[in-house]
Short mmCIF file of C-alpha atoms in Angstrom, two decimals:
data_model
loop_
_atom_site.label_atom_id
_atom_site.label_comp_id
_atom_site.label_asym_id
_atom_site.label_seq_id
_atom_site.Cartn_x
_atom_site.Cartn_y
_atom_site.Cartn_z
CA MET E 1 -20.78 -2.12 -35.72
CA LYS E 2 -19.71 0.05 -38.48
CA LYS E 3 -20.95 -1.29 -41.87
CA ILE E 4 -17.77 -2.68 -44.04
CA GLN E 5 -17.62 -1.62 -47.74
CA TRP E 6 -15.54 -2.27 -50.28
CA GLN E 7 -12.10 -0.15 -50.50
CA ILE E 8 -9.04 0.03 -52.62
CA ALA E 9 -5.84 -1.35 -50.87
CA SER E 10 -2.24 -0.73 -51.87
CA VAL E 11 -0.14 -3.85 -52.09
CA LYS E 12 2.90 -2.47 -50.23
CA ALA E 13 5.17 -5.70 -49.92
CA ILE E 14 5.13 -9.77 -51.10
CA VAL E 15 6.92 -12.56 -49.40
CA GLN E 16 7.41 -15.90 -50.51
CA GLU E 17 6.53 -18.38 -47.98
CA THR E 18 6.83 -21.21 -49.49
CA PRO E 19 6.89 -22.37 -53.16
CA ARG E 20 3.21 -22.12 -52.94
CA VAL E 21 2.65 -19.45 -50.53
CA LYS E 22 2.98 -15.80 -50.84
CA THR E 23 2.05 -13.06 -47.98
CA PHE E 24 0.68 -10.00 -49.41
CA THR E 25 0.84 -7.27 -47.24
CA LEU E 26 -1.85 -4.55 -47.85
CA GLN E 27 -2.03 -0.74 -46.99
CA LEU E 28 -5.21 0.00 -45.97
CA PRO E 29 -7.00 4.06 -46.40
CA ASP E 30 -9.88 2.47 -44.04
CA TRP E 31 -8.25 -0.09 -41.30
CA ILE E 32 -10.37 -1.33 -38.71
CA PRO E 33 -8.84 -3.24 -35.69
CA HIS E 34 -9.65 -6.88 -36.64
CA LEU E 35 -9.92 -9.60 -33.90
CA PRO E 36 -7.56 -12.97 -34.48
CA GLY E 37 -9.30 -15.50 -36.82
CA GLN E 38 -11.20 -12.97 -38.74
CA HIS E 39 -11.07 -12.41 -42.66
CA TYR E 40 -11.19 -10.15 -46.00
CA ASP E 41 -13.02 -10.61 -48.73
CA LEU E 42 -10.99 -9.88 -51.93
CA ARG E 43 -12.71 -9.14 -55.26
CA LEU E 44 -11.08 -9.09 -58.45
CA THR E 45 -13.02 -7.42 -61.90
CA ALA E 46 -12.35 -8.27 -65.15
CA GLU E 47 -12.35 -5.89 -68.06
CA ASP E 48 -15.55 -7.22 -69.39
CA GLY E 49 -17.29 -6.78 -65.55
CA TYR E 50 -16.80 -10.45 -64.60
CA GLN E 51 -16.21 -10.52 -61.18
CA ALA E 52 -14.51 -12.94 -58.42
CA GLU E 53 -14.71 -13.24 -54.90
CA ARG E 54 -12.26 -14.88 -52.42
CA SER E 55 -12.32 -14.84 -48.77
CA TYR E 56 -8.81 -14.91 -46.93
CA SER E 57 -7.76 -15.02 -43.39
CA ILE E 58 -5.93 -12.03 -41.87
CA ALA E 59 -2.35 -13.54 -40.83
CA SER E 60 -0.95 -10.05 -39.02
CA PRO E 61 -2.13 -9.42 -35.67
CA PRO E 62 -4.54 -6.26 -34.51
CA GLU E 63 -1.05 -4.47 -33.27
CA GLN E 64 -0.03 -4.24 -36.93
CA THR E 65 -2.08 -0.70 -38.00
CA ASP E 66 -3.19 0.86 -41.00
CA GLU E 67 -2.62 -2.65 -42.83
CA ILE E 68 -3.01 -6.30 -43.10
CA ASP E 69 -0.79 -9.17 -44.01
CA LEU E 70 -3.06 -11.73 -46.55
CA THR E 71 -1.19 -15.41 -46.31
CA ILE E 72 -2.54 -17.01 -50.10
CA GLU E 73 -1.96 -19.98 -51.15
CA LEU E 74 -1.65 -20.78 -54.87
CA ILE E 75 -4.44 -23.53 -56.01
CA ASP E 76 -4.08 -25.60 -59.26
CA ASP E 77 -6.33 -23.80 -61.88
CA GLY E 78 -7.46 -21.27 -59.06
CA GLU E 79 -8.53 -17.86 -61.05
CA VAL E 80 -7.97 -15.60 -58.36
CA SER E 81 -4.78 -17.03 -56.18
CA SER E 82 -3.35 -17.37 -59.68
CA TYR E 83 -3.83 -13.94 -60.54
CA LEU E 84 -2.64 -12.96 -57.08
CA HIS E 85 0.56 -15.23 -57.14
CA ASP E 86 1.51 -14.19 -61.11
CA GLY E 87 -0.16 -10.86 -61.69
CA ILE E 88 0.39 -8.98 -58.74
CA THR E 89 3.05 -6.64 -57.91
CA VAL E 90 4.15 -4.26 -55.09
CA GLY E 91 2.22 -0.88 -56.00
CA ASP E 92 -0.76 -2.68 -57.63
CA PRO E 93 -4.74 -2.15 -56.01
CA LEU E 94 -6.78 -4.56 -54.81
CA GLU E 95 -10.34 -4.36 -53.80
CA VAL E 96 -10.97 -5.95 -50.29
CA ARG E 97 -13.85 -5.39 -47.26
CA GLY E 98 -13.56 -6.17 -43.94
CA PRO E 99 -12.72 -7.48 -41.21
CA ILE E 100 -15.33 -10.41 -41.43
CA GLY E 101 -16.46 -13.10 -38.94
CA GLY E 102 -17.25 -13.40 -35.55
CA TYR E 103 -17.04 -16.81 -34.66
CA PHE E 104 -13.82 -17.88 -35.68
CA VAL E 105 -11.77 -15.53 -33.50
CA TRP E 106 -9.63 -15.70 -30.18
CA LYS E 107 -10.85 -13.42 -27.70
CA ASP E 108 -8.51 -11.51 -24.97
CA THR E 109 -10.97 -13.08 -22.94
CA MET E 110 -9.59 -16.31 -23.50
CA ALA E 111 -6.46 -15.69 -22.91
CA THR E 112 -6.07 -17.27 -19.47
CA GLU E 113 -7.34 -20.68 -21.01
CA PRO E 114 -5.48 -23.60 -22.37
CA LEU E 115 -5.70 -22.95 -26.71
CA VAL E 116 -5.61 -25.98 -28.79
CA LEU E 117 -5.00 -24.86 -32.48
CA ILE E 118 -5.11 -27.36 -35.50
CA ALA E 119 -4.01 -26.54 -39.14
CA GLY E 120 -3.75 -28.26 -42.31
CA GLY E 121 -1.48 -26.55 -45.08
CA SER E 122 -2.64 -22.81 -45.31
CA GLY E 123 -5.18 -23.10 -42.59
CA VAL E 124 -2.31 -21.87 -40.51
CA VAL E 125 -3.21 -18.48 -41.60
CA PRO E 126 -5.74 -17.55 -38.74
CA LEU E 127 -4.02 -19.47 -36.30
CA MET E 128 -0.77 -17.45 -36.99
CA ALA E 129 -2.62 -14.17 -36.31
CA MET E 130 -4.09 -15.39 -33.20
CA LEU E 131 -0.36 -16.76 -32.16
CA ARG E 132 1.18 -13.31 -32.84
CA HIS E 133 -1.25 -11.46 -31.14
CA ARG E 134 -0.91 -13.99 -28.02
CA ALA E 135 2.96 -13.27 -28.20
CA GLN E 136 1.81 -9.45 -28.47
CA ILE E 137 0.13 -9.10 -25.10
CA GLY E 138 2.38 -11.50 -23.18
CA ALA E 139 -0.33 -13.90 -22.67
CA THR E 140 1.45 -17.48 -21.01
CA ASN E 141 -1.45 -19.58 -21.49
CA PRO E 142 -0.43 -23.17 -22.18
CA THR E 143 -0.67 -23.29 -26.02
CA VAL E 144 -0.19 -25.64 -28.76
CA LEU E 145 0.01 -25.43 -32.49
CA LEU E 146 -0.63 -28.74 -34.41
CA PHE E 147 0.03 -28.07 -37.76
CA SER E 148 -0.17 -31.03 -40.63
CA VAL E 149 1.55 -30.27 -43.87
CA ARG E 150 2.37 -32.53 -46.80
CA MET E 151 5.95 -32.12 -47.03
CA ASP E 152 9.29 -30.52 -45.73
CA ASN E 153 9.27 -27.21 -47.42
CA GLY E 154 5.30 -26.68 -46.68
CA VAL E 155 5.42 -25.36 -43.45
CA ILE E 156 4.53 -21.92 -43.49
CA TYR E 157 5.97 -19.01 -41.09
CA GLN E 158 8.32 -21.87 -39.97
CA GLN E 159 11.26 -19.75 -38.70
CA GLU E 160 8.88 -17.42 -36.88
CA LEU E 161 7.17 -20.44 -35.56
CA GLU E 162 10.01 -22.25 -34.05
CA ARG E 163 11.09 -18.84 -32.74
CA LEU E 164 8.06 -18.27 -30.64
CA ALA E 165 8.15 -21.86 -29.52
CA GLU E 166 11.65 -21.41 -28.25
CA GLN E 167 11.07 -18.20 -26.72
CA ASN E 168 7.68 -19.05 -24.97
CA THR E 169 7.86 -22.28 -23.03
CA ASN E 170 4.08 -22.32 -22.93
CA PHE E 171 3.86 -22.63 -26.17
CA ARG E 172 4.57 -25.85 -28.29
CA LEU E 173 4.83 -26.31 -32.15
CA LEU E 174 4.10 -30.15 -33.13
CA LEU E 175 4.48 -30.58 -37.21
CA THR E 176 2.88 -33.90 -38.94
CA PHE E 177 4.22 -34.74 -42.48
CA THR E 178 1.67 -36.53 -44.38
CA ARG E 179 3.92 -37.30 -47.67
CA GLN E 180 7.29 -36.37 -47.24
CA PRO E 181 9.10 -35.31 -43.90
CA PRO E 182 12.54 -33.61 -43.96
CA ASN E 183 15.81 -36.11 -43.50
CA GLY E 184 15.96 -37.51 -40.04
CA TRP E 185 12.47 -36.39 -38.92
CA THR E 186 11.50 -38.34 -35.56
CA GLY E 187 8.31 -36.38 -35.17
CA TYR E 188 4.95 -37.41 -36.68
CA GLN E 189 4.41 -38.46 -40.31
CA ARG E 190 0.77 -38.97 -40.75
CA ARG E 191 -2.46 -37.43 -40.75
CA ILE E 192 -4.13 -36.16 -37.80
CA ASP E 193 -6.14 -39.01 -35.61
CA LYS E 194 -7.71 -39.62 -32.52
CA GLU E 195 -4.53 -41.06 -30.72
CA MET E 196 -2.19 -37.94 -31.86
CA LEU E 197 -4.88 -35.52 -30.54
CA GLN E 198 -4.94 -37.46 -27.14
CA GLU E 199 -1.28 -37.53 -27.09
CA VAL E 200 -1.22 -33.51 -28.04
CA MET E 201 -3.97 -32.64 -25.25
CA ALA E 202 -2.65 -35.00 -22.23
CA PRO E 203 -0.47 -32.38 -20.71
CA LEU E 204 -3.00 -29.40 -20.87
CA ASN E 205 -5.23 -28.96 -17.76
CA GLY E 206 -8.74 -28.24 -17.92
CA GLN E 207 -10.50 -27.73 -21.16
CA PRO E 208 -8.49 -26.39 -24.05
CA ASN E 209 -10.65 -23.75 -26.44
CA CYS E 210 -9.57 -25.52 -29.94
CA PHE E 211 -9.91 -24.07 -33.06
CA VAL E 212 -9.39 -26.09 -36.35
CA CYS E 213 -8.72 -24.46 -39.77
CA GLY E 214 -7.66 -26.14 -43.07
CA PRO E 215 -9.23 -28.23 -46.06
CA THR E 216 -12.69 -29.37 -45.61
CA LEU E 217 -12.05 -33.05 -45.22
CA LEU E 218 -9.39 -32.32 -42.67
CA VAL E 219 -11.35 -29.72 -40.53
CA GLU E 220 -14.52 -32.60 -40.48
CA GLN E 221 -12.57 -35.20 -39.66
CA VAL E 222 -10.42 -33.49 -36.75
CA ALA E 223 -13.40 -32.09 -35.30
CA SER E 224 -15.24 -35.70 -35.01
CA ALA E 225 -11.95 -36.78 -33.38
CA LEU E 226 -11.83 -34.10 -30.89
CA VAL E 227 -15.39 -35.22 -30.08
CA ASP E 228 -14.30 -38.57 -29.75
CA VAL E 229 -11.81 -37.54 -27.35
CA GLY E 230 -14.01 -35.84 -24.89
CA LEU E 231 -13.67 -32.07 -25.93
CA PRO E 232 -16.99 -30.74 -25.79
CA PHE E 233 -18.60 -29.52 -29.23
CA GLU E 234 -19.17 -25.97 -27.72
CA ARG E 235 -15.09 -25.66 -27.37
CA ILE E 236 -14.35 -26.53 -30.91
CA ARG E 237 -14.56 -23.82 -33.45
CA THR E 238 -13.59 -25.08 -37.33
CA GLU E 239 -13.53 -22.93 -40.37
CA ARG E 240 -13.02 -25.03 -43.76
CA PHE E 241 -11.25 -24.07 -46.54
CA GLY E 242 -12.40 -26.13 -49.53
CA PRO E 243 -10.22 -27.60 -51.55
CA THR E 244 -6.62 -26.59 -51.54
CA GLY E 245 -5.03 -28.88 -54.07
CA THR E 246 -4.20 -32.10 -51.55
CA MET M 13 -23.25 -44.44 -53.06
CA ILE M 14 -20.27 -42.12 -53.54
CA THR M 15 -19.85 -40.86 -57.02
CA ASP M 16 -17.35 -38.29 -58.29
CA THR M 17 -19.97 -35.49 -57.98
CA ASP M 18 -20.44 -36.30 -54.52
CA ALA M 19 -16.66 -36.17 -53.71
CA ILE M 20 -16.71 -32.87 -55.67
CA ASP M 21 -19.39 -31.37 -53.67
CA LEU M 22 -18.00 -32.51 -50.61
CA ALA M 23 -14.74 -31.04 -51.00
CA LEU M 24 -16.37 -28.06 -52.30
CA ARG M 25 -17.98 -27.54 -48.77
CA LEU M 26 -17.25 -24.41 -46.91
CA ASP M 27 -18.97 -22.85 -44.07
CA GLY M 28 -20.75 -20.07 -43.04
CA ASN M 29 -17.86 -18.20 -42.47
CA ALA M 30 -16.76 -18.23 -46.00
CA VAL M 31 -20.12 -16.16 -46.83
CA ALA M 32 -20.14 -14.03 -43.58
CA GLY M 33 -18.63 -10.82 -45.95
CA ASP M 34 -21.82 -11.14 -48.41
CA PHE M 35 -24.48 -11.09 -45.75
CA GLN M 36 -22.70 -8.57 -43.41
CA ALA M 37 -22.93 -6.09 -46.73
CA LEU M 38 -26.58 -7.25 -47.30
CA VAL M 39 -27.65 -6.69 -43.44
CA GLY M 40 -24.97 -4.60 -41.79
CA PHE M 41 -23.76 -6.77 -39.28
CA ASP M 42 -22.04 -9.86 -38.52
CA VAL M 43 -24.25 -12.69 -38.93
CA THR M 44 -21.83 -15.49 -37.59
CA MET M 45 -23.10 -15.96 -34.48
CA LEU M 46 -26.57 -15.81 -34.60
CA GLN M 47 -28.82 -18.63 -33.77
CA MET M 48 -30.38 -20.27 -36.74
CA VAL M 49 -32.97 -23.07 -36.67
CA CYS M 50 -33.08 -25.65 -39.23
CA THR M 51 -36.84 -25.95 -40.37
CA HIS M 52 -36.29 -29.80 -41.43
CA CYS M 53 -34.66 -31.35 -38.45
CA LEU M 54 -35.43 -28.20 -36.06
CA LYS M 55 -31.94 -28.79 -34.98
CA GLU M 56 -30.66 -25.07 -33.46
CA GLY M 57 -27.00 -24.29 -34.40
CA ILE M 58 -24.91 -21.09 -35.44
CA PHE M 59 -24.88 -19.33 -38.91
CA ALA M 60 -21.01 -20.18 -38.94
CA ASN M 61 -21.37 -23.71 -39.18
CA LEU M 62 -24.14 -24.30 -41.42
CA LEU M 63 -22.56 -25.54 -44.87
CA ALA M 64 -21.77 -23.71 -47.44
CA TYR M 65 -21.67 -24.05 -51.57
CA VAL M 66 -20.61 -20.79 -52.88
CA ARG M 67 -19.44 -21.96 -56.45
CA GLY M 68 -22.48 -21.70 -58.36
CA PRO M 69 -24.52 -18.95 -59.52
CA GLY M 70 -25.64 -18.13 -55.82
CA ILE M 71 -24.70 -19.21 -52.42
CA VAL M 72 -26.64 -22.14 -50.72
CA LEU M 73 -26.63 -22.84 -47.19
CA ARG M 74 -27.48 -26.24 -45.46
CA CYS M 75 -27.83 -27.56 -42.06
CA PRO M 76 -25.08 -29.31 -41.11
CA THR M 77 -27.26 -32.24 -39.59
CA CYS M 78 -29.62 -33.22 -42.04
CA GLU M 79 -28.35 -31.19 -45.06
CA GLY M 80 -31.96 -29.50 -45.79
CA LEU M 81 -32.05 -25.98 -47.34
CA VAL M 82 -31.31 -23.27 -44.66
CA LEU M 83 -30.91 -20.15 -46.83
CA GLN M 84 -30.14 -19.06 -50.47
CA LEU M 85 -28.72 -15.91 -51.56
CA THR M 86 -28.10 -14.80 -55.40
CA LYS M 87 -26.56 -12.02 -57.00
CA THR M 88 -28.44 -10.55 -59.93
CA PRO M 89 -27.63 -7.41 -62.15
CA LEU M 90 -30.77 -6.09 -60.64
CA GLY M 91 -29.82 -6.65 -56.83
CA VAL M 92 -29.69 -9.50 -54.10
CA VAL M 93 -32.27 -12.02 -53.86
CA VAL M 94 -32.64 -13.88 -50.47
CA TYR M 95 -34.76 -16.86 -49.61
CA VAL M 96 -35.15 -18.05 -45.86
CA ASP M 97 -37.42 -20.93 -44.88
CA GLU M 98 -39.85 -19.00 -42.81
CA ARG M 99 -42.55 -21.23 -42.57
CA THR M 100 -44.68 -19.91 -39.16
CA ASP M 101 -45.61 -23.10 -37.56
CA ARG M 102 -41.38 -23.81 -36.94
CA VAL M 103 -39.11 -21.16 -35.20
CA PRO M 104 -38.14 -18.68 -37.61
CA ASN M 105 -34.54 -17.55 -37.93
CA GLU M 106 -36.09 -14.21 -36.56
CA THR M 107 -32.91 -11.66 -36.53
CA LEU M 108 -31.86 -12.41 -39.83
CA LEU M 109 -35.45 -12.52 -41.18
CA ASN M 110 -36.09 -9.12 -39.63
CA ALA M 111 -32.83 -7.56 -41.04
CA ILE M 112 -33.38 -9.03 -44.64
CA ASN M 113 -37.19 -7.47 -44.52
CA GLN M 114 -36.27 -4.64 -43.42
CA LEU M 115 -34.41 -4.40 -46.77
CA LEU M 116 -37.39 -4.84 -48.91
#
């Protein structure tokens, strides 16, 4: 494996996804094909030499060459995310290294097996890379995304997810709103629990590969509920995001 | 007893994925799938599933089962200090240890 080095990316585009979430497209001088689910480390250096590092999941599929999309949520008092949201504009340089990680990745060898993706908030980002890549390679494996968001305007990638669900009958999008659902909402309105997971997984034949990403507490609760509903531990991959202002 | 400090520690708990970049930069390969053994409870697992505390001066990795200390990594102005429990009466975390020893 090629040893990863810090490199200076250039911000090519910034898209406001939700009121608190932006996607930064970074042009990379040394782009390395990634696997869906991997991340990049990002490093900010102050004039006095103080450095802060964070890791951010890649949202773009490997088919999007020479650049990566990082979708980043603004965290209250977050020194890195608030600088990125308020202080960065198109054309600015950013120091990054990656792609990183070989565990929380959806591999093409899994493309014929059922897939369950479970996200809390910006935990949807690495799962989006998986869904985008899955669409690119034309996979038709039964797939479901269960996405827990707090309120109506918090659904990152909403239009694209709805379009993916319309275009591919083997992909189901399920949202659950934990605080404020949209007007007239008839779907789930609670935190992800064992009963919800049982309902979501019931139509799938065989044991799915399951990827869970979100705030630490959500990930730990969902992982333990998945074991309770009978999914073997080896089928469950988790990634903790830490605090996200919940 | 759950104190405020416990709640903060819980919320700040990440996993091995979050520190994979630091280790990959150090040893030159992806460490997330490495088999690790906790020298406290002897439970085997993989690096990605270790609990990671990253907001201190260094990185602390603990066993997800017993929360025993597995690894510490501290960056200083002069270099990187790594602590791995390598008691030889218990199965060491060989791949990572060997890679780190080669750097020393």
